[in-house]
Amino acid sequence: MSLTRRDFARTSAITGAGIALAGSAGVLATAPNALASTETDTAHGDAAVAQGHGLPGVGYGPLKSDPKGILALPAGFSYQIITYSGKTRLESGEFTPSNHDGTSTFEGPRGATLLVNNHELAGPRANWTYPVPLTEGLVYDPAAAGGCTVVEVRRDKVAEWVGIAGTATNCAGGSTPWGTWLTCEETEDKAGQNGMTKDHGYVFEVDPLDHRANRAPKPIKALGRYAHEAVVVDPKRGHLFLTEDAAGPNGLLYRWTPPTGFRHGRGRLRTLAADAGVLQAFKCFDSGGRFVDDLSRATRTGTVYGVDWVDVPDRDARQVSTRKQFGEGQVTRARKLEGMWWGDGGVYIVSSFARAESPVQHDGQVWFYDPRRRTLTLKVLLGVNPDPGKDGAFDGPDNITVSPYGGLVIAEDGEGVQHLFGATDSGRTYPIARNELNIGTEAEPEYSEFTGVTFSPDGRTLYANIQTPGIMVAITGPWKRQRK
């Protein structure tokens, strides 16, 4: 998520906006919640209608501007600031680190909610005003600025402390069925590069409940070294799925299969050998058995691809980046593979946008991978937004979560206006929040992306972050089940 879309947006050659609600042609299999409405392409249709704004029974109504200039919400909703970089403090006395990113919630002791919050800080510590503090025993590389904090929320108190420090560009990640957080480094820096003293580009495990389990951080090298974005765990089969946010060439979706006899649990991933299990990249084919080189080829929701998995030759990328170890026709690629979330028996996967580097341009896709059928179904498709500075259309989906009220909630990392928005099972979208904190100027306003969208364990509170300057908010209100 550290890569901007601005340069790409200015060179867009596609017009039209909105979400495609079309059915598929020649699908391989029926995936859960696959779309099946009348055919519509992404270059046509009124944007407001296509985005689900004003459709009866969808969403919570128009957003009301915030007098405090932070968060616009529908009527009846409110927010509370939980942490604010440079203003709130850790238990150890330092200010909350900046650049909030991937986040998940966990049930804490005595009714508390625990959150693990990534801080996407790249490069050396000197580059940042509020890096993650180097807490003794929790540091991987003392030169690196990133890491995670653990936030404990009670009715009358908020506390925050360091979960891991000395990691780099902690972007998204994912929670595990055994109650820990996997934080992902979105970088390929090696020791000696960009001021680092150790190799980076790994996944680390953070335990929100056990401080001692986080001491002496150790990368999970079995999951590979590349520009990690997000990770999810298949609770039935034990596979881990991982996205790569990279370009030149576009990134890959990976699957890690544990070694025979391995049993998941708290802290067990860090005990694995660097070559444990099998790391593979995906390869898609259409209903005619034809190879699909890039996910942007899918231009209609409901499109279904079959998926094969191809072994990664050198997962630690000692000489060549993992995505560059494959030749033409060997794997499928996608631009800006971002957030993921497990739900409905499979994995929801985001491709944030595609521009000139991809065969077809778009402003966001959400896919669903069914591990039992080994199919990948396009659930949400956003056409290129012709006027991102105008409120209404959505673009650039990023972090994602499955809503307890049906469908998905998506954090926007697009151009111009930034939203949290929902998507129903049938693909209709609706606004939930709008970032009103202008970090630019009055003449040239700029609004940071939303990140870390996740519900509390009881489903009553939606947590999210405004990445810059680094604000975590808790949103409450009259949540309701959304119509399809």
PDB file of N, CA and C in Angstrom, residues 11 34-35 43 67 73 100 108 130 135 163 171 174 185 196 215 241 260 263 274 287 335-336 341 350 352 405 472:
ATOM      1  N   THR A  11      -2.593   8.803 -16.288  1.00  0.00           N
ATOM      2  CA  THR A  11      -2.371   8.296 -17.637  1.00  0.00           C
ATOM      3  C   THR A  11      -3.453   7.324 -18.068  1.00  0.00           C
ATOM      4  N   ALA A  34     -21.670 -16.466  -5.983  1.00  0.00           N
ATOM      5  CA  ALA A  34     -21.298 -15.978  -7.311  1.00  0.00           C
ATOM      6  C   ALA A  34     -22.410 -15.097  -7.866  1.00  0.00           C
ATOM      7  N   LEU A  35     -22.032 -14.048  -8.557  1.00  0.00           N
ATOM      8  CA  LEU A  35     -23.007 -13.099  -9.080  1.00  0.00           C
ATOM      9  C   LEU A  35     -23.678 -13.664 -10.322  1.00  0.00           C
ATOM     10  N   ALA A  43     -17.741   0.090 -18.411  1.00  0.00           N
ATOM     11  CA  ALA A  43     -17.631   1.398 -19.062  1.00  0.00           C
ATOM     12  C   ALA A  43     -18.980   2.083 -19.245  1.00  0.00           C
ATOM     13  N   PRO A  67     -18.258  18.043  11.917  1.00  0.00           N
ATOM     14  CA  PRO A  67     -17.810  19.380  12.324  1.00  0.00           C
ATOM     15  C   PRO A  67     -16.353  19.416  12.765  1.00  0.00           C
ATOM     16  N   LEU A  73     -20.026  10.287   8.651  1.00  0.00           N
ATOM     17  CA  LEU A  73     -20.719   9.020   8.882  1.00  0.00           C
ATOM     18  C   LEU A  73     -22.203   9.187   8.575  1.00  0.00           C
ATOM     19  N   HIS A 100      -0.540   3.958  10.506  1.00  0.00           N
ATOM     20  CA  HIS A 100      -1.339   2.781  10.853  1.00  0.00           C
ATOM     21  C   HIS A 100      -1.726   2.013   9.585  1.00  0.00           C
ATOM     22  N   GLY A 108      -9.950 -10.001  24.501  1.00  0.00           N
ATOM     23  CA  GLY A 108      -8.975  -9.809  25.558  1.00  0.00           C
ATOM     24  C   GLY A 108      -9.516 -10.243  26.906  1.00  0.00           C
ATOM     25  N   TYR A 130       7.799   9.485  14.264  1.00  0.00           N
ATOM     26  CA  TYR A 130       7.242   8.580  15.264  1.00  0.00           C
ATOM     27  C   TYR A 130       7.395   7.119  14.821  1.00  0.00           C
ATOM     28  N   THR A 135      11.652  -1.463  21.840  1.00  0.00           N
ATOM     29  CA  THR A 135      11.439  -2.047  23.161  1.00  0.00           C
ATOM     30  C   THR A 135      12.348  -3.248  23.349  1.00  0.00           C
ATOM     31  N   GLY A 163       4.282  -4.581  20.203  1.00  0.00           N
ATOM     32  CA  GLY A 163       4.210  -6.025  20.017  1.00  0.00           C
ATOM     33  C   GLY A 163       5.447  -6.574  19.331  1.00  0.00           C
ATOM     34  N   CYS A 171       2.768  -3.804   6.327  1.00  0.00           N
ATOM     35  CA  CYS A 171       1.600  -3.357   5.574  1.00  0.00           C
ATOM     36  C   CYS A 171       0.344  -4.023   6.116  1.00  0.00           C
ATOM     37  N   GLY A 174      -2.586 -10.699   8.738  1.00  0.00           N
ATOM     38  CA  GLY A 174      -3.801 -11.472   8.920  1.00  0.00           C
ATOM     39  C   GLY A 174      -3.829 -12.142  10.282  1.00  0.00           C
ATOM     40  N   GLU A 185       5.866  -7.846   5.982  1.00  0.00           N
ATOM     41  CA  GLU A 185       6.759  -6.782   5.515  1.00  0.00           C
ATOM     42  C   GLU A 185       6.621  -6.625   3.993  1.00  0.00           C
ATOM     43  N   MET A 196      19.377  -1.035   6.263  1.00  0.00           N
ATOM     44  CA  MET A 196      19.008  -2.202   7.069  1.00  0.00           C
ATOM     45  C   MET A 196      20.242  -3.014   7.483  1.00  0.00           C
ATOM     46  N   ARG A 215       9.056 -12.137  22.345  1.00  0.00           N
ATOM     47  CA  ARG A 215      10.470 -11.813  22.563  1.00  0.00           C
ATOM     48  C   ARG A 215      11.344 -12.521  21.529  1.00  0.00           C
ATOM     49  N   PHE A 241      -2.480 -18.535   2.587  1.00  0.00           N
ATOM     50  CA  PHE A 241      -2.514 -17.822   1.314  1.00  0.00           C
ATOM     51  C   PHE A 241      -1.942 -16.435   1.540  1.00  0.00           C
ATOM     52  N   THR A 260       4.158 -32.447   6.206  1.00  0.00           N
ATOM     53  CA  THR A 260       3.387 -33.561   6.761  1.00  0.00           C
ATOM     54  C   THR A 260       3.603 -33.666   8.273  1.00  0.00           C
ATOM     55  N   ARG A 263       1.336 -29.338  12.965  1.00  0.00           N
ATOM     56  CA  ARG A 263       0.073 -28.890  13.534  1.00  0.00           C
ATOM     57  C   ARG A 263       0.196 -27.417  13.921  1.00  0.00           C
ATOM     58  N   ALA A 274      13.566 -23.012   7.420  1.00  0.00           N
ATOM     59  CA  ALA A 274      13.379 -22.034   6.350  1.00  0.00           C
ATOM     60  C   ALA A 274      12.795 -22.656   5.085  1.00  0.00           C
ATOM     61  N   SER A 287     -12.554 -21.329 -18.764  1.00  0.00           N
ATOM     62  CA  SER A 287     -13.406 -22.502 -18.966  1.00  0.00           C
ATOM     63  C   SER A 287     -13.001 -23.322 -20.182  1.00  0.00           C
ATOM     64  N   ARG A 335      -1.849  -6.755 -10.635  1.00  0.00           N
ATOM     65  CA  ARG A 335      -1.314  -5.515 -10.062  1.00  0.00           C
ATOM     66  C   ARG A 335      -1.953  -5.268  -8.702  1.00  0.00           C
ATOM     67  N   LYS A 336      -1.111  -4.838  -7.755  1.00  0.00           N
ATOM     68  CA  LYS A 336      -1.586  -4.396  -6.446  1.00  0.00           C
ATOM     69  C   LYS A 336      -2.457  -5.440  -5.753  1.00  0.00           C
ATOM     70  N   TRP A 341      -9.184 -11.775   3.322  1.00  0.00           N
ATOM     71  CA  TRP A 341      -9.928 -12.152   4.529  1.00  0.00           C
ATOM     72  C   TRP A 341     -10.581 -13.500   4.289  1.00  0.00           C
ATOM     73  N   VAL A 350      -8.132  -8.968  -2.830  1.00  0.00           N
ATOM     74  CA  VAL A 350      -8.264  -7.675  -3.504  1.00  0.00           C
ATOM     75  C   VAL A 350      -7.118  -7.436  -4.478  1.00  0.00           C
ATOM     76  N   SER A 352      -6.080  -4.015  -6.200  1.00  0.00           N
ATOM     77  CA  SER A 352      -6.501  -2.643  -5.944  1.00  0.00           C
ATOM     78  C   SER A 352      -6.759  -1.835  -7.215  1.00  0.00           C
ATOM     79  N   TYR A 405     -22.766  -8.502   9.111  1.00  0.00           N
ATOM     80  CA  TYR A 405     -24.089  -8.089   8.647  1.00  0.00           C
ATOM     81  C   TYR A 405     -24.292  -8.408   7.166  1.00  0.00           C
ATOM     82  N   MET A 472      -6.469   5.636  14.719  1.00  0.00           N
ATOM     83  CA  MET A 472      -7.382   4.505  14.810  1.00  0.00           C
ATOM     84  C   MET A 472      -8.709   4.994  15.372  1.00  0.00           C
TER      85      MET A 472
END
